[in-house]
């Protein structure tokens, strides 16, 4: 059972104060594992966004700009320290809100959130800019300035981890921020605001506005004329709406969007390693990770052995209460998402597929959005279930015969976020990694991340890259100064 003592009602955090919506409107926050109401959330819209943007603009030219770089870096580092100090409480909140197993919040979501602040507060010190001399005529040098007021819009699957992935570099680059978490996961975002205040972040540097759906805070943030940039992580369809709306004030955009990522397994790969990692890339976080490898392609000589072990291991996964230690797969995020995911399972059958494991609510779990990990075979590349992002514990497995054939199938998608390739053939590994149309290709692994490396998607999986220097490319303006000598 969770032990958190914190009230689970959530308010906006604007100019250093927690406040309700001006019209007093709230919505309920539901625990996906029990379907009970956890608390209420203030529902913000254009008026709250306007207050937040004005506070952020004041702080941008005021205390945040005036603070010297060493002090700014120290505050950012302290945010990471305070996250670690409150690690257990934050992990409980994250699991209550998302339905993900507590061990996962404890081992990944929360420590990585703290690390984002530690990493970017260190990394900012390594950033240098170029100087260019034009004979004895002129000297050019570049300096980095903040972009200004930045809007951060986030999804519900890795709430604190993804917010901090944006917030840490945005602050390190000297910006002020208005953040908008997903309506389904307001809890740790609210704690993060508290932590930023306690770490000594001046009022107005970080503002948080909760919203509910497409016509509320998120849309108002994108439309606001005094917001300079938006970093958005979420669905590709939402990204298209945001792009159209942001065009009116020509905002700078960074996009991390959906994926339908391939996991390509050649017969020469070490099958035990393949299985161990494929269990994670298929079902970790209930398959609600943008990087999950939901399209599995197995070279035909290894297909039977792979399926036998993969199905057997999947049957061992315990689905249920996120707060029980043995649980490996928790609850899906919401009733609506549960219906969407199970809708795809029905569609798979209509499209001629075979459900070889799962496909239904586990026995004995009457409440909560629980679904058995699901493996589908017998579908071809034209099927919607193979083409569209499902974002749940559902994978398709398809055998292949040649490298050319699998590459052709793998790249036959509008998405291009990530891929895994499994082989012990060095030349093939490099060849296939280069040919797959994805922003990140892992060879003989999955989700191994070094925060200095570029992260982002090709095609309709994203625009731009974040991570290391790439984050600072987005969160700062590079200005050239030319001095005539
Ligand atoms: P959504 O696109 O539905 O929502 C993301 C955020 O956008 C939410 O905060 C939402 O607010 C807000 N939003 C919705 N409509 C608008 C609008 N018109 N203008 C501005 N903001 C808006 O995504 P999900 O939350 O469903 O997240 C799942 C998706 O995120 C998947 O497609 C997944 O692949 C992707 N994702 C991508 C990652 C990557 O790195 N590429 C990482 C993680 C997830 P509200 O909640 O109030 O509706």
XYZ file of C-alpha atoms and ligand atoms in Angstrom:
533
model
C 0.000 0.000 0.000
C 1.207 3.502 -0.752
C 2.232 5.511 2.273
C 2.362 9.042 0.882
C 1.040 11.711 3.216
C 0.822 14.417 0.566
C -2.618 15.713 -0.434
C -3.429 14.400 -3.848
C -5.317 17.492 -4.990
C -3.306 19.493 -7.501
C -3.233 23.238 -8.147
C -1.385 25.381 -10.647
C 1.969 26.820 -9.604
C 2.294 30.368 -10.893
C 4.828 32.983 -9.852
C 5.925 30.942 -6.840
C 2.428 30.215 -5.485
C 0.017 27.306 -5.695
C -3.352 28.635 -6.893
C -6.674 27.180 -8.062
C -8.180 28.091 -11.441
C -9.676 31.576 -11.616
C -13.125 30.077 -12.261
C -12.608 27.352 -9.631
C -12.999 24.551 -12.203
C -11.487 21.148 -11.392
C -11.464 17.627 -12.792
C -10.999 14.261 -11.099
C -7.741 12.331 -11.199
C -8.382 8.587 -11.405
C -6.146 5.805 -10.099
C -5.913 3.439 -13.102
C -5.270 0.394 -10.923
C -8.400 0.829 -8.766
C -10.603 3.235 -10.788
C -10.952 5.311 -7.611
C -10.659 9.091 -7.494
C -7.229 10.095 -6.185
C -8.031 13.788 -5.896
C -9.069 16.807 -7.916
C -6.975 18.828 -10.323
C -7.428 22.520 -11.124
C -8.418 22.859 -14.749
C -6.518 25.703 -16.365
C -7.102 27.514 -19.617
C -6.139 30.748 -21.332
C -6.379 33.003 -18.214
C -4.035 30.839 -16.114
C -1.628 30.414 -19.029
C -1.557 34.171 -19.468
C -0.710 34.678 -15.780
C 2.002 32.024 -16.001
C 3.550 33.468 -19.173
C 3.618 36.968 -17.683
C 5.318 35.640 -14.523
C 7.822 33.740 -16.645
C 8.571 36.858 -18.735
C 9.183 38.936 -15.597
C 11.492 36.289 -14.142
C 13.357 35.979 -17.443
C 14.471 39.603 -17.365
C 14.563 39.772 -13.557
C 15.967 37.350 -10.986
C 16.898 34.501 -13.311
C 18.927 36.736 -15.610
C 20.556 38.518 -12.702
C 21.619 35.344 -10.901
C 25.212 34.478 -11.785
C 25.839 31.255 -13.684
C 27.387 29.387 -10.744
C 24.369 30.091 -8.547
C 21.966 29.107 -11.317
C 23.793 25.828 -11.828
C 23.771 25.188 -8.058
C 19.975 25.633 -7.908
C 19.480 23.256 -10.830
C 21.722 20.673 -9.179
C 19.828 21.059 -5.909
C 16.546 20.218 -7.683
C 18.125 16.856 -8.579
C 19.286 16.376 -4.979
C 15.804 17.093 -3.597
C 14.216 14.639 -6.042
C 16.532 11.958 -4.665
C 15.704 12.991 -1.092
C 11.992 12.523 -1.848
C 12.565 9.476 -4.041
C 10.238 7.040 -2.264
C 7.333 9.456 -2.032
C 7.710 10.479 -5.683
C 7.849 6.844 -6.802
C 4.607 6.127 -4.974
C 2.919 9.127 -6.528
C 4.095 8.122 -9.996
C 2.768 4.593 -9.580
C -0.547 5.810 -8.148
C -1.010 8.154 -11.067
C 0.124 5.928 -13.929
C -0.561 2.373 -12.715
C 3.059 1.391 -13.377
C 4.807 -1.015 -10.970
C 6.425 0.683 -7.992
C 9.784 -1.039 -8.618
C 9.838 0.615 -12.047
C 9.134 4.091 -10.674
C 11.813 3.456 -8.065
C 14.444 2.094 -10.402
C 13.902 4.219 -13.527
C 11.442 7.117 -13.439
C 12.588 8.882 -10.306
C 16.384 8.319 -10.340
C 16.540 9.296 -14.007
C 14.530 12.438 -13.276
C 17.106 13.470 -10.669
C 19.911 12.587 -13.055
C 18.485 14.908 -15.720
C 19.189 17.865 -13.406
C 22.598 16.580 -12.381
C 23.571 15.837 -15.966
C 22.470 19.131 -17.537
C 23.851 21.248 -14.689
C 27.250 19.638 -15.372
C 26.908 19.665 -19.139
C 26.183 23.376 -19.428
C 29.721 24.055 -18.177
C 31.183 22.220 -21.176
C 29.353 24.327 -23.764
C 31.646 26.580 -25.754
C 31.055 28.636 -28.885
C 33.181 29.388 -31.913
C 35.233 32.458 -32.874
C 35.992 33.188 -36.531
C 38.603 35.658 -37.685
C 38.322 37.335 -41.140
C 41.993 38.070 -41.842
C 42.733 41.354 -40.084
C 39.366 42.818 -41.073
C 37.021 41.461 -38.421
C 36.612 39.078 -35.536
C 33.383 37.115 -35.164
C 32.371 35.308 -32.046
C 29.192 33.499 -31.125
C 27.376 33.708 -27.809
C 24.439 31.711 -26.536
C 21.367 33.464 -25.165
C 18.178 31.903 -23.789
C 15.299 31.495 -26.252
C 12.981 33.180 -23.731
C 9.777 31.796 -22.276
C 9.530 28.129 -23.164
C 6.408 25.938 -23.043
C 6.878 22.268 -22.149
C 3.987 19.933 -22.988
C 4.167 16.362 -21.818
C 2.474 12.962 -22.046
C 1.427 10.601 -19.262
C 3.630 7.562 -19.756
C 6.871 8.753 -18.092
C 5.532 11.875 -16.421
C 8.381 13.112 -14.241
C 11.158 11.655 -16.349
C 10.011 13.417 -19.532
C 9.200 16.717 -17.815
C 12.657 16.866 -16.249
C 14.307 15.827 -19.521
C 13.033 19.124 -20.923
C 13.021 21.301 -17.814
C 16.654 20.740 -16.793
C 18.266 21.918 -20.071
C 15.672 24.683 -20.510
C 16.634 26.125 -17.115
C 20.357 25.491 -17.583
C 20.230 27.526 -20.803
C 18.698 30.444 -18.859
C 15.073 30.202 -20.016
C 11.962 30.498 -17.920
C 9.280 27.896 -18.272
C 5.565 27.186 -18.334
C 4.946 23.476 -18.156
C 1.786 21.583 -18.914
C 1.696 17.950 -17.768
C -0.798 15.429 -19.147
C -4.243 15.629 -17.587
C -3.962 11.975 -16.547
C -0.751 12.436 -14.528
C -0.646 15.683 -12.549
C 0.870 14.371 -9.299
C 4.640 14.357 -9.717
C 4.550 17.548 -11.812
C 2.960 19.254 -8.812
C 5.636 17.852 -6.504
C 8.296 19.019 -8.944
C 7.016 22.590 -8.632
C 7.328 22.308 -4.837
C 10.839 20.907 -5.187
C 11.918 23.723 -7.522
C 10.635 26.274 -5.017
C 12.418 24.505 -2.134
C 15.640 24.330 -4.148
C 15.653 28.126 -4.411
C 14.397 28.650 -7.958
C 13.168 32.273 -8.017
C 9.433 32.906 -8.362
C 8.202 32.812 -11.934
C 11.116 30.829 -13.358
C 9.036 27.661 -13.365
C 5.260 27.789 -13.714
C 2.903 24.840 -13.928
C -0.590 24.918 -15.402
C -2.805 21.835 -15.455
C -5.257 21.348 -18.278
C -7.890 18.952 -19.485
C -7.960 18.029 -23.147
C -7.379 19.836 -26.401
C -9.176 23.138 -25.713
C -7.578 23.971 -22.393
C -4.140 24.876 -21.057
C -2.072 23.042 -23.698
C -3.730 24.799 -26.622
C -3.615 28.172 -24.832
C 0.115 27.740 -24.190
C 0.809 27.041 -27.853
C -1.325 29.991 -28.949
C 0.126 32.490 -26.505
C 2.014 35.165 -28.505
C 4.618 35.722 -25.793
C 5.849 32.118 -25.656
C 8.993 31.721 -27.749
C 9.318 27.961 -28.059
C 7.393 24.763 -27.428
C 8.951 21.417 -26.647
C 6.261 18.797 -27.112
C 6.226 15.076 -26.455
C 3.060 13.241 -27.346
C 1.060 11.782 -30.194
C 1.870 12.561 -33.799
C -1.720 13.722 -34.396
C -1.485 16.238 -31.515
C 1.871 17.388 -32.912
C 0.200 18.263 -36.216
C -2.448 20.365 -34.445
C 0.215 22.147 -32.390
C 2.302 22.906 -35.461
C -0.635 24.570 -37.200
C -1.433 26.633 -34.128
C 2.197 27.577 -33.362
C 2.611 28.828 -36.930
C 0.550 31.932 -36.089
C 3.323 33.241 -33.842
C 6.119 31.256 -35.576
C 7.322 29.466 -32.464
C 10.391 27.316 -32.381
C 9.295 23.662 -32.010
C 10.905 20.477 -30.765
C 8.891 17.317 -31.271
C 9.195 13.865 -29.775
C 6.239 11.946 -31.172
C 4.847 8.478 -31.633
C 6.580 5.348 -32.870
C 5.971 1.863 -34.215
C 9.418 0.561 -33.595
C 10.858 -2.582 -35.166
C 12.847 -5.205 -33.295
C 14.802 -7.135 -35.942
C 16.212 -10.472 -34.805
C 18.642 -12.348 -37.042
C 19.141 -16.080 -36.526
C 22.791 -15.707 -35.484
C 21.910 -13.580 -32.420
C 22.227 -14.949 -28.899
C 18.657 -16.085 -28.276
C 18.788 -15.856 -24.481
C 19.938 -12.239 -24.656
C 17.313 -11.515 -27.294
C 14.536 -12.929 -25.139
C 15.650 -11.165 -21.958
C 15.678 -7.750 -23.640
C 12.660 -8.363 -25.856
C 10.554 -9.021 -22.746
C 11.394 -5.475 -21.664
C 11.138 -3.806 -25.063
C 7.701 -5.382 -25.498
C 6.038 -5.097 -22.099
C 7.883 -2.794 -19.716
C 5.647 0.017 -18.422
C 2.693 -1.944 -19.923
C 4.175 -1.261 -23.366
C 3.472 2.430 -22.803
C 6.927 3.637 -23.819
C 7.402 5.464 -27.110
C 10.538 3.344 -27.716
C 8.881 -0.064 -27.210
C 9.631 -2.521 -30.006
C 6.079 -3.427 -30.945
C 6.887 -4.900 -34.379
C 9.082 -7.972 -33.924
C 10.697 -9.484 -37.033
C 12.480 -12.826 -36.604
C 14.643 -14.514 -39.238
C 12.882 -17.734 -40.173
C 15.457 -20.296 -38.917
C 15.148 -18.774 -35.401
C 11.394 -18.134 -35.490
C 10.151 -21.308 -33.831
C 12.710 -21.282 -31.006
C 12.094 -17.578 -30.434
C 8.324 -17.995 -30.232
C 8.555 -20.937 -27.860
C 10.721 -19.060 -25.363
C 9.044 -15.671 -25.832
C 5.545 -17.038 -25.206
C 6.716 -19.103 -22.220
C 8.415 -16.091 -20.606
C 5.438 -13.842 -21.293
C 3.142 -16.299 -19.500
C 5.335 -15.858 -16.405
C 4.739 -12.087 -16.214
C 2.564 -11.191 -13.240
C -0.052 -8.554 -14.066
C -1.718 -6.645 -11.245
C -1.393 -4.289 -8.291
C 1.470 -1.859 -9.027
C 2.352 -1.827 -5.312
C 2.996 -5.585 -5.082
C 6.618 -6.583 -5.425
C 6.066 -9.484 -7.820
C 4.031 -7.412 -10.286
C 5.772 -6.984 -13.612
C 2.938 -5.370 -15.603
C 0.651 -2.774 -14.008
C -2.506 -1.076 -15.254
C -3.004 0.853 -18.487
C -3.426 4.558 -17.989
C -7.184 5.044 -18.473
C -10.491 3.506 -19.507
C -10.283 5.304 -22.852
C -6.792 3.996 -23.532
C -7.794 0.488 -22.407
C -10.606 0.516 -24.956
C -8.276 1.770 -27.655
C -5.698 -0.962 -26.991
C -8.267 -3.774 -26.708
C -9.910 -2.379 -29.863
C -6.654 -3.091 -31.701
C -6.662 -6.664 -30.354
C -10.171 -7.200 -31.788
C -9.027 -5.641 -35.043
C -6.052 -8.038 -35.152
C -8.476 -10.983 -35.186
C -10.581 -9.324 -37.902
C -7.421 -8.780 -39.933
C -6.675 -12.531 -39.779
C -4.201 -12.567 -36.895
C -3.808 -15.192 -34.183
C -3.584 -14.164 -30.515
C -0.938 -16.558 -29.222
C -0.850 -15.057 -25.747
C -3.006 -12.683 -23.708
C -5.545 -10.458 -25.401
C -7.878 -10.137 -22.436
C -8.303 -8.898 -18.867
C -6.454 -11.232 -16.460
C -8.683 -13.515 -14.384
C -9.439 -12.196 -10.909
C -8.779 -8.527 -11.688
C -12.251 -7.048 -11.989
C -11.327 -3.409 -11.416
C -8.482 -1.403 -12.923
C -7.351 -1.205 -16.523
C -5.401 -4.455 -16.557
C -4.581 -6.341 -19.734
C -2.573 -9.515 -20.294
C 0.618 -9.049 -22.326
C -0.443 -9.874 -25.843
C 1.461 -11.535 -28.683
C -0.070 -11.603 -32.155
C 1.132 -13.566 -35.194
C -0.162 -14.144 -38.714
C -0.513 -10.483 -39.736
C 1.040 -8.933 -42.815
C 2.546 -5.500 -43.411
C -0.708 -4.035 -44.781
C -2.617 -4.660 -41.529
C -3.473 -1.633 -39.402
C -2.330 -3.474 -36.280
C 1.159 -3.718 -37.808
C 1.165 -0.117 -39.050
C -0.441 1.951 -36.272
C 0.905 2.817 -32.831
C -1.013 0.879 -30.156
C 0.986 2.032 -27.106
C 0.101 -0.921 -24.906
C 1.392 -4.419 -24.034
C 0.754 -5.701 -27.550
C 3.331 -6.910 -30.084
C 3.158 -8.537 -33.484
C 5.708 -11.149 -34.566
C 6.468 -11.694 -38.248
C 9.073 -14.105 -39.732
C 11.410 -12.954 -42.536
C 13.840 -14.570 -44.975
C 16.320 -11.943 -46.152
C 17.927 -8.724 -44.981
C 16.535 -6.816 -47.979
C 13.010 -8.070 -47.322
C 13.042 -7.142 -43.637
C 14.470 -3.682 -44.319
C 11.741 -3.077 -46.844
C 9.076 -4.005 -44.251
C 10.723 -2.159 -41.378
C 10.893 1.117 -43.305
C 7.351 0.840 -44.663
C 5.904 3.244 -42.061
C 5.385 6.946 -41.438
C 7.126 6.532 -38.091
C 10.888 6.533 -37.507
C 11.648 6.764 -33.814
C 13.824 3.812 -32.810
C 14.805 0.255 -33.725
C 16.694 -2.689 -32.281
C 18.811 -5.045 -34.383
C 20.036 -8.363 -33.055
C 22.969 -10.041 -34.825
C 26.525 -11.176 -34.188
C 27.565 -10.342 -37.752
C 29.512 -7.087 -37.435
C 29.155 -6.018 -41.044
C 25.449 -6.727 -41.109
C 24.945 -4.811 -37.860
C 26.479 -1.667 -39.348
C 24.742 -2.132 -42.703
C 21.280 -2.586 -41.213
C 21.736 0.157 -38.593
C 22.564 2.593 -41.377
C 19.577 1.583 -43.521
C 16.806 1.617 -40.920
C 14.923 4.899 -41.054
C 14.887 5.759 -37.350
C 16.453 8.394 -35.112
C 17.954 5.788 -32.764
C 19.111 2.276 -33.637
C 20.263 -0.084 -30.907
C 22.370 -3.114 -31.791
C 22.069 -6.102 -29.430
C 20.371 -3.956 -26.802
C 17.409 -1.634 -26.212
C 16.844 1.672 -24.373
C 20.519 2.023 -23.438
C 20.824 5.786 -23.116
C 23.757 8.143 -22.750
C 22.301 11.614 -22.250
C 25.061 13.185 -24.364
C 23.756 11.456 -27.496
C 21.119 12.830 -29.901
C 17.577 11.671 -29.112
C 14.641 12.142 -31.473
C 12.711 10.680 -34.340
C 12.794 10.712 -38.141
C 9.728 11.024 -40.395
C 6.541 11.599 -38.366
C 8.170 10.526 -35.100
C 9.678 13.897 -34.398
C 11.439 17.063 -35.380
C 14.822 17.998 -33.970
C 17.025 16.253 -31.454
C 17.432 16.671 -27.713
C 20.209 15.358 -25.441
C 23.658 16.800 -24.722
C 24.567 19.723 -26.923
C 21.434 19.131 -29.029
C 19.215 20.169 -26.119
C 21.149 23.411 -25.856
C 20.809 23.963 -29.609
C 17.069 24.003 -29.057
C 16.897 25.860 -25.745
C 19.261 28.664 -26.731
C 19.721 31.268 -29.465
C 23.150 31.367 -31.036
C 24.091 34.956 -31.723
C 27.052 36.065 -33.833
C 28.875 39.252 -32.883
C 31.081 40.748 -35.618
C 33.727 43.311 -34.575
C 35.474 45.317 -37.278
C 39.147 45.439 -36.396
P -1.151 13.423 -26.386
O -0.601 13.957 -27.665
O -2.574 13.038 -26.335
O -0.942 14.465 -25.194
C 0.334 14.987 -24.890
C 0.170 16.342 -24.223
O -0.362 17.281 -25.158
C -0.786 16.334 -23.042
O -0.267 17.174 -22.032
C -2.053 16.921 -23.647
O -2.900 17.536 -22.725
C -1.478 17.951 -24.587
N -2.389 18.371 -25.643
C -3.440 17.707 -26.164
N -4.015 18.432 -27.143
C -3.319 19.586 -27.243
C -3.407 20.746 -28.078
N -4.343 20.865 -29.007
N -2.502 21.724 -27.910
C -1.537 21.632 -26.978
N -1.407 20.558 -26.151
C -2.276 19.539 -26.293
O -0.188 12.201 -26.017
P -0.391 11.158 -24.844
O -0.407 11.898 -23.551
O -1.517 10.256 -25.195
O 0.995 10.354 -24.896
C 1.204 9.226 -25.663
C 1.961 9.560 -26.934
O 3.212 10.161 -26.605
C 2.298 8.358 -27.768
O 2.035 8.639 -29.116
C 3.800 8.195 -27.559
O 4.462 7.529 -28.614
C 4.234 9.597 -27.415
N 5.522 9.680 -26.745
C 6.644 9.982 -27.477
C 7.890 10.002 -26.883
C 9.114 10.336 -27.674
O 10.147 10.582 -27.060
N 9.070 10.356 -28.988
C 8.054 9.677 -25.466
C 6.818 9.386 -24.787
C 5.600 9.386 -25.415
P -4.137 16.712 -22.072
O -3.510 15.600 -21.311
O -4.790 17.713 -21.196
O -4.983 16.243 -23.200
